[in-house]
Structures are given as C-alpha cells and as structure tokens.
Coordinates of C-alpha atoms in Angstrom, one line a residue:
M163 CA 118.7 13.7 101.2
A164 CA 115.0 14.3 100.4
A165 CA 114.4 10.5 100.7
F166 CA 115.3 10.6 104.4
R167 CA 113.3 13.8 105.1
T168 CA 109.6 13.9 105.9
D169 CA 107.9 17.0 104.5
L170 CA 105.0 18.1 106.7
G171 CA 101.8 20.1 106.1
I172 CA 100.5 21.6 109.3
D173 CA 96.9 22.9 109.9
L174 CA 97.6 25.1 112.9
G175 CA 94.0 25.4 114.1
T176 CA 92.5 27.1 117.2
A177 CA 90.7 23.9 118.2
S178 CA 93.0 21.2 116.8
I179 CA 96.3 20.6 115.0
L180 CA 96.4 18.3 112.1
V181 CA 99.7 17.2 110.5
Y182 CA 100.0 15.8 107.0
A183 CA 103.1 13.8 106.1
K184 CA 104.1 13.5 102.5
D185 CA 103.1 10.0 101.0
K186 CA 101.5 9.1 104.4
G187 CA 98.4 11.3 104.7
V188 CA 97.2 12.8 107.9
V189 CA 99.4 11.3 110.6
L190 CA 98.4 13.4 113.6
N191 CA 95.1 15.0 114.7
E192 CA 95.1 16.3 118.2
P193 CA 93.5 19.2 120.1
S194 CA 95.7 22.3 120.3
V195 CA 95.8 22.3 124.1
V196 CA 98.7 22.1 126.5
A197 CA 98.9 21.6 130.3
I198 CA 101.7 23.5 132.0
D199 CA 102.9 23.3 135.7
Y200 CA 103.5 27.0 136.4
N201 CA 105.8 26.1 139.4
T202 CA 108.3 24.3 137.2
N203 CA 107.3 25.6 133.7
K204 CA 107.1 22.0 132.5
F205 CA 104.8 20.6 129.9
L206 CA 102.7 18.0 131.7
A207 CA 100.5 17.0 128.7
V208 CA 99.9 18.0 125.1
G209 CA 96.9 17.3 122.8
E210 CA 94.1 14.9 123.8
E211 CA 95.6 14.3 127.3
A212 CA 95.7 18.0 128.0
R213 CA 92.1 18.5 126.6
K214 CA 90.8 16.1 129.3
M215 CA 92.3 18.4 131.9
L216 CA 90.4 21.6 130.7
G217 CA 88.5 23.0 133.7
R218 CA 89.7 20.2 136.0
T219 CA 93.2 21.3 137.1
P220 CA 94.6 22.4 140.6
G221 CA 96.0 26.0 141.0
N222 CA 99.5 25.3 139.9
I223 CA 98.5 23.5 136.6
V224 CA 97.0 25.4 133.7
A225 CA 95.4 23.7 130.7
M226 CA 95.3 26.3 127.9
R227 CA 94.9 26.9 124.2
P228 CA 97.9 28.9 123.0
L229 CA 96.1 29.8 119.7
K230 CA 93.1 32.1 119.7
E231 CA 91.0 33.2 116.8
G232 CA 93.3 31.5 114.3
V233 CA 96.5 33.3 115.5
I234 CA 99.2 32.8 118.1
S235 CA 98.3 34.3 121.5
D236 CA 101.2 32.8 123.5
Y237 CA 104.3 32.6 121.3
G238 CA 106.5 30.6 123.7
V239 CA 104.0 27.9 124.4
T240 CA 103.0 27.6 120.7
E241 CA 106.7 27.1 119.8
R242 CA 107.1 24.3 122.3
M243 CA 103.8 22.7 121.2
L244 CA 104.8 22.8 117.5
K245 CA 108.2 21.3 118.4
Y246 CA 106.4 18.4 120.1
F247 CA 104.0 17.8 117.2
I248 CA 106.7 18.1 114.5
Q249 CA 108.9 15.6 116.3
K250 CA 106.0 13.2 116.8
A251 CA 104.9 13.4 113.2
S252 CA 108.4 13.1 111.6
G253 CA 109.8 10.5 113.9
K254 CA 113.5 9.9 114.5
T255 CA 115.2 11.5 111.5
F256 CA 118.5 13.2 111.1
F257 CA 117.2 15.7 108.6
K258 CA 114.9 18.6 109.5
P259 CA 111.6 18.6 107.6
R260 CA 110.3 21.3 105.3
T261 CA 107.0 22.5 106.6
I262 CA 104.0 24.4 105.1
V263 CA 101.7 25.9 107.7
C264 CA 98.2 27.3 106.9
V265 CA 97.0 30.6 108.3
P266 CA 93.6 32.5 108.0
S267 CA 93.4 34.8 105.0
G268 CA 93.0 37.9 107.1
V269 CA 96.2 37.6 109.2
T270 CA 98.6 40.6 109.5
E271 CA 102.3 40.6 108.6
V272 CA 103.2 40.5 112.4
E273 CA 101.0 37.4 112.8
K274 CA 102.6 35.7 109.8
R275 CA 106.1 36.4 111.1
A276 CA 105.1 34.9 114.5
V277 CA 104.0 31.6 112.8
L278 CA 107.1 31.4 110.6
E279 CA 109.5 32.0 113.5
A280 CA 107.7 29.6 115.8
S281 CA 107.8 26.8 113.1
T282 CA 111.5 27.5 112.3
Q283 CA 112.4 27.6 116.0
A284 CA 110.4 24.4 116.5
G285 CA 112.8 22.5 114.2
A286 CA 111.6 23.1 110.6
R287 CA 114.4 23.4 107.9
K288 CA 112.3 25.8 105.9
T289 CA 108.7 27.0 106.5
Y290 CA 106.1 28.2 103.9
L291 CA 102.8 29.8 104.7
I292 CA 99.6 29.2 102.8
E293 CA 96.2 30.8 103.3
E294 CA 93.5 28.5 104.6
P295 CA 91.0 28.8 101.7
I296 CA 93.7 27.8 99.1
A297 CA 94.7 24.8 101.2
A298 CA 91.0 23.9 101.7
A299 CA 90.4 24.1 97.9
I300 CA 93.4 21.8 97.2
G301 CA 92.3 19.4 99.9
A302 CA 88.8 19.3 98.4
G303 CA 90.2 18.2 95.1
I304 CA 89.6 21.5 93.2
D305 CA 92.0 22.3 90.4
I306 CA 92.7 25.9 91.5
T307 CA 95.2 26.6 88.6
Q308 CA 92.3 26.8 86.1
P309 CA 90.7 30.2 85.1
N310 CA 87.5 29.2 86.8
G311 CA 85.9 30.7 89.9
N312 CA 85.6 28.5 93.0
M313 CA 84.2 29.5 96.3
V314 CA 85.4 28.0 99.5
V315 CA 83.8 28.4 103.0
D316 CA 86.2 27.1 105.7
I317 CA 84.7 27.1 109.2
G318 CA 87.2 26.2 111.9
G319 CA 87.4 26.7 115.6
G320 CA 88.5 30.3 115.8
T321 CA 87.9 31.8 112.3
T322 CA 85.7 31.4 109.3
D323 CA 87.4 32.1 105.9
V324 CA 85.3 32.7 102.8
A325 CA 87.2 33.1 99.5
V326 CA 86.8 33.1 95.8
I327 CA 89.8 31.4 94.1
S328 CA 90.9 31.5 90.5
L329 CA 94.3 30.8 88.7
G330 CA 95.9 29.7 91.9
G331 CA 95.2 32.9 93.9
I332 CA 92.5 34.5 96.0
V333 CA 90.4 37.0 94.1
V334 CA 88.0 38.1 96.9
S335 CA 88.1 37.0 100.5
R336 CA 86.9 37.7 104.0
S337 CA 88.0 36.3 107.3
I338 CA 85.9 36.7 110.4
K339 CA 86.7 35.7 114.0
T340 CA 83.3 34.0 114.4
A341 CA 83.4 30.2 114.2
G342 CA 83.0 27.0 116.2
D343 CA 84.3 28.4 119.5
D344 CA 81.8 31.3 119.3
C345 CA 79.0 28.7 118.9
D346 CA 80.2 27.0 122.0
E347 CA 80.2 30.3 123.9
A348 CA 76.7 31.2 122.6
I349 CA 75.4 27.8 123.9
T350 CA 77.0 28.4 127.4
R351 CA 75.4 31.9 127.6
Y352 CA 72.0 30.6 126.4
I353 CA 71.9 27.8 129.0
R354 CA 73.0 30.1 131.8
K355 CA 70.3 32.6 130.9
K356 CA 67.4 30.2 130.2
H357 CA 68.1 27.4 132.7
N358 CA 70.2 29.1 135.4
V359 CA 72.9 26.4 134.9
I360 CA 76.6 26.9 134.2
I361 CA 78.1 24.2 131.9
G362 CA 81.8 23.7 130.9
E363 CA 83.5 24.1 127.6
R364 CA 83.5 20.4 126.8
S365 CA 79.8 20.1 127.6
S366 CA 78.8 23.0 125.2
E367 CA 80.9 21.4 122.5
A368 CA 79.2 18.1 123.0
L369 CA 75.8 19.7 122.7
K370 CA 76.9 21.5 119.4
I371 CA 78.2 18.3 117.9
N372 CA 75.3 16.0 118.9
I373 CA 72.2 18.1 118.7
G374 CA 73.4 21.5 117.3
T375 CA 71.4 22.8 114.3
A376 CA 71.5 25.7 111.9
Y377 CA 68.3 24.8 110.2
K378 CA 65.1 23.7 111.8
R379 CA 65.0 19.9 112.0
E380 CA 61.9 17.9 111.0
K381 CA 62.2 15.8 114.1
E382 CA 63.3 17.2 117.5
V383 CA 66.3 15.6 119.2
Y384 CA 67.3 15.9 122.9
M385 CA 70.4 15.5 125.0
E386 CA 70.9 15.4 128.8
I387 CA 73.7 17.7 130.1
R388 CA 75.0 18.2 133.6
G389 CA 76.1 21.5 135.1
R390 CA 76.0 23.6 138.3
N391 CA 72.8 25.4 139.3
L392 CA 73.4 29.1 139.8
V393 CA 70.8 29.4 142.5
T394 CA 71.6 26.4 144.7
G395 CA 75.2 25.9 143.7
L396 CA 74.6 22.2 143.4
P397 CA 75.0 19.9 140.3
K398 CA 71.9 19.7 138.1
T399 CA 70.9 17.6 135.1
I400 CA 68.9 19.3 132.3
N401 CA 67.4 18.0 129.1
I402 CA 68.2 20.3 126.1
S403 CA 66.4 20.2 122.7
S404 CA 67.7 20.9 119.2
Q405 CA 65.2 23.8 119.0
E406 CA 67.1 25.4 121.9
M407 CA 70.4 24.9 120.1
F408 CA 68.9 26.5 117.0
E409 CA 68.0 29.6 119.1
A410 CA 71.3 29.6 121.0
M411 CA 73.5 29.6 117.9
E412 CA 71.4 32.0 115.7
E413 CA 73.8 35.0 116.1
P414 CA 77.1 33.4 115.2
I415 CA 75.5 31.4 112.4
S416 CA 73.9 34.5 110.9
S417 CA 77.3 36.2 111.0
I418 CA 78.8 33.4 108.9
V419 CA 76.0 33.4 106.4
D420 CA 76.2 37.2 106.0
T421 CA 79.9 36.9 105.3
V422 CA 79.2 34.4 102.5
H423 CA 76.7 36.8 101.1
T424 CA 79.1 39.8 101.3
V425 CA 81.9 37.9 99.5
L426 CA 79.4 36.9 96.7
E427 CA 78.4 40.6 96.3
R428 CA 82.0 41.6 95.8
T429 CA 82.8 38.7 93.3
P430 CA 83.3 39.7 89.6
P431 CA 80.4 38.7 87.4
E432 CA 82.2 36.0 85.4
L433 CA 83.5 34.3 88.5
A434 CA 80.0 34.5 90.1
A435 CA 78.6 32.7 87.1
D436 CA 81.2 29.9 87.5
I437 CA 80.3 29.6 91.2
A438 CA 76.6 29.4 90.4
N439 CA 77.5 26.4 88.1
S440 CA 79.9 24.5 90.3
G441 CA 78.5 25.4 93.7
I442 CA 80.0 26.5 97.0
V443 CA 82.4 24.1 98.8
M444 CA 82.3 23.9 102.6
T445 CA 85.3 22.6 104.7
G446 CA 86.4 22.6 108.3
G447 CA 84.7 21.1 111.4
G448 CA 81.9 23.7 111.2
A449 CA 80.7 22.3 107.8
L450 CA 79.4 19.3 109.8
L451 CA 76.9 21.4 111.8
Y452 CA 73.4 20.1 110.9
G453 CA 71.6 22.2 108.3
L454 CA 74.3 24.9 107.7
D455 CA 74.7 23.8 104.1
K456 CA 70.9 24.1 103.6
L457 CA 70.8 27.5 105.2
I458 CA 73.6 28.9 103.0
S459 CA 72.0 27.4 99.9
E460 CA 68.7 28.9 100.8
R461 CA 70.1 32.4 101.4
T462 CA 72.3 32.5 98.3
G463 CA 70.4 30.3 95.8
I464 CA 73.6 28.4 95.0
R465 CA 74.2 24.6 95.6
V466 CA 76.4 23.9 98.6
N467 CA 78.7 20.9 98.6
I468 CA 80.4 19.6 101.8
A469 CA 84.0 18.3 101.1
E470 CA 84.6 14.6 101.4
D471 CA 86.6 14.8 104.7
P472 CA 85.9 18.4 105.9
I473 CA 88.0 18.2 109.1
A474 CA 91.2 16.9 107.4
C475 CA 90.6 18.9 104.2
V476 CA 92.8 21.9 105.1
A477 CA 95.6 19.6 106.4
T478 CA 95.5 17.5 103.3
G479 CA 95.6 20.5 101.0
T480 CA 98.4 22.1 103.0
G481 CA 100.5 18.9 102.6
K482 CA 99.8 18.5 98.9
A483 CA 100.7 22.2 98.4
L484 CA 104.4 21.2 98.9
D485 CA 104.2 19.6 95.5
W486 CA 102.8 22.8 94.1
V487 CA 105.4 25.2 95.5
D488 CA 106.4 26.5 92.1
V489 CA 102.8 26.9 90.8
L490 CA 101.7 28.7 94.0
E491 CA 104.8 30.9 94.3
N492 CA 102.7 34.1 94.4
S493 CA 100.4 32.7 97.1
L494 CA 103.1 31.3 99.4
L495 CA 105.3 33.1 101.8
D496 CA 108.4 31.4 103.1
S497 CA 110.7 31.8 106.1
D498 CA 113.6 33.2 103.9
S499 CA 111.5 36.1 102.6
I500 CA 110.2 37.1 106.0
V501 CA 113.7 37.2 107.5
E502 CA 114.9 39.4 104.6
R503 CA 112.3 42.0 105.5

C-alpha cells in the first residue's frame, strides 16, 4: 500500500506554501493566497493566479491570505486551500497521503489543533506536526540527533524562529511575529511618510527583494516604483535608493537580531561553545536579504552560514522528517494524539 501512497511534507507558510513529496523533492511552491467570490462562495483562483489579483479585485471578489503570522486566521479557507494543494501534489491516487506539517515553535495547543484538523479534513490519512527550526535544521543537512548544539534562524513571511537544537529536540527557542511581511509594511509606511506616495503590497515586496538591505552597501543601488500621490491623487513614479531601504527596515531587522542575541544569552555554556565552532545557520526567504548575515555575525561575533536553498529548506526538512518519525517521536505531534485529548 505504501508504494501507491505519496507521503507529503508541507511548509505551511504565511507568504507561500511548499510541498515536498517523498522521493521527488519539492513538487509545489505557490503563494498562500486564495481569491474567493463572496456572492457564490466559490474559489476563483489559488496560489500564483490569486496573488496576481491582490489589490486588483472588484467588490464581490476578495484575494486574501488565510494564514497570518504563521498561524491559521481563517480555518474554512485554509482547509479548502490545503485540500487543493494536497490533491495537486499527490496526483490521482486511491490512497490518502501521510502528511507532516511544520508550525512555528511558539504556537499554542489551540493553533496546533487547528492545523491538524485542517490537514486531516483536507484529505490526509494521518498528520504529524513538526516545529519549524527542527525542519529547517534537517533541510540544511544538520545531523540533529548528535549531542551537539546547532543554532537555526528561520525567517519566514509571518514569523521568525530562533532555536538551539541538540539530540533531536529544541533546547532554547524564541518565536517572534516579526518577519518578511513586517519589512514590507515598514517599507510602505516609510515611502508614504517620506515621499507622500502610497504603494501596494507587491511593490513593497519587489523593493525588499531587489534593493532591500540590512547592512550598508558599498555601492548604492536604485529602483523605480510607481504609486499614488497622496496630495494630487494621481499616479507617480519615484526613484528609491538602497539607503532608504536600510532606514525603512531598521526596526523589524533590529527586532530579529535582538531575538538571536536573547536566545544566545539563554543557551547553556556547552552548547554555546558548539555554536561558536559550527556557526549559526540561516534559513527561510528572509535569509536572502542583503547583509542580514553580516549584521548578525557582527552583533554576535559568530560566523553565520546561509543554507544552500534557504526558501525550500523547511519544506525539504519537513518531508525528510517522515523517515525520522521514530527518532523524532518526542518532537512530533500527530493527529491521533490531539484527538485523544
């Protein structure tokens, strides 16, 4: 039966959903956005198609993100979206897949229950939960079963998870609801305040990806962006510099670096020595922000390594964790145990 079943690892992110299929790798990477017609309650688009509709829909159609700050904000929509992605990733198969879904390290029991129930209702035979830092460490190729301290900084869209891992479990961790989306919002606020121009969600994200910086660049880079002038109400094109991006994102970036510092302060001395030798591993889309690794390294005095494929790292680790179910027994929560409670 197992030969006909596709086991799936799901990185249920605020900004995007990645699905890892056993023996196939990452088979799906789409934005976690859905477009719904409120008159008929029908799904009009999911993923990339729905993302293109953000900020461009008529009154009866709403393009929305059903996940906020790493957790489910709209249960019904998340369930339907998960069902769509599970079916798309597993293809036409008679057997329901086993799934393992990753969640931020700071989620509550109620939030865990919501994810487990949504996945089970969406068509999974059995669902396991794994915390993001553990999945990120596995995906980055770290052997977490050894009695060595490894520090992982996972910066996603809605949350940043910082954890010290040893012997297959989390020793010290902290999860904050400051991440990529907060950087986008900070950019929007900055441009509105400094240039009197309102820009959309997609424009602020494009600025962050292309010229965003957490550490002063040697050479300034620029990007043109279009928005609506607050004074005249007419469209306006402005030229934004990387220095302005540095100023705009200073607050959320400082919050992330402070969290890394706080976790290091709470780390047992022996594990702190291991981390000083091996370095800090950064994963998630936020790891690609220019200069963030340099900034963390400068503040902590510890070498920072960016994972080989930081965006797919958590999804890959989540999928691989299905082979480690017995080893990670204490770190995993499954749908049977939550129902028994």
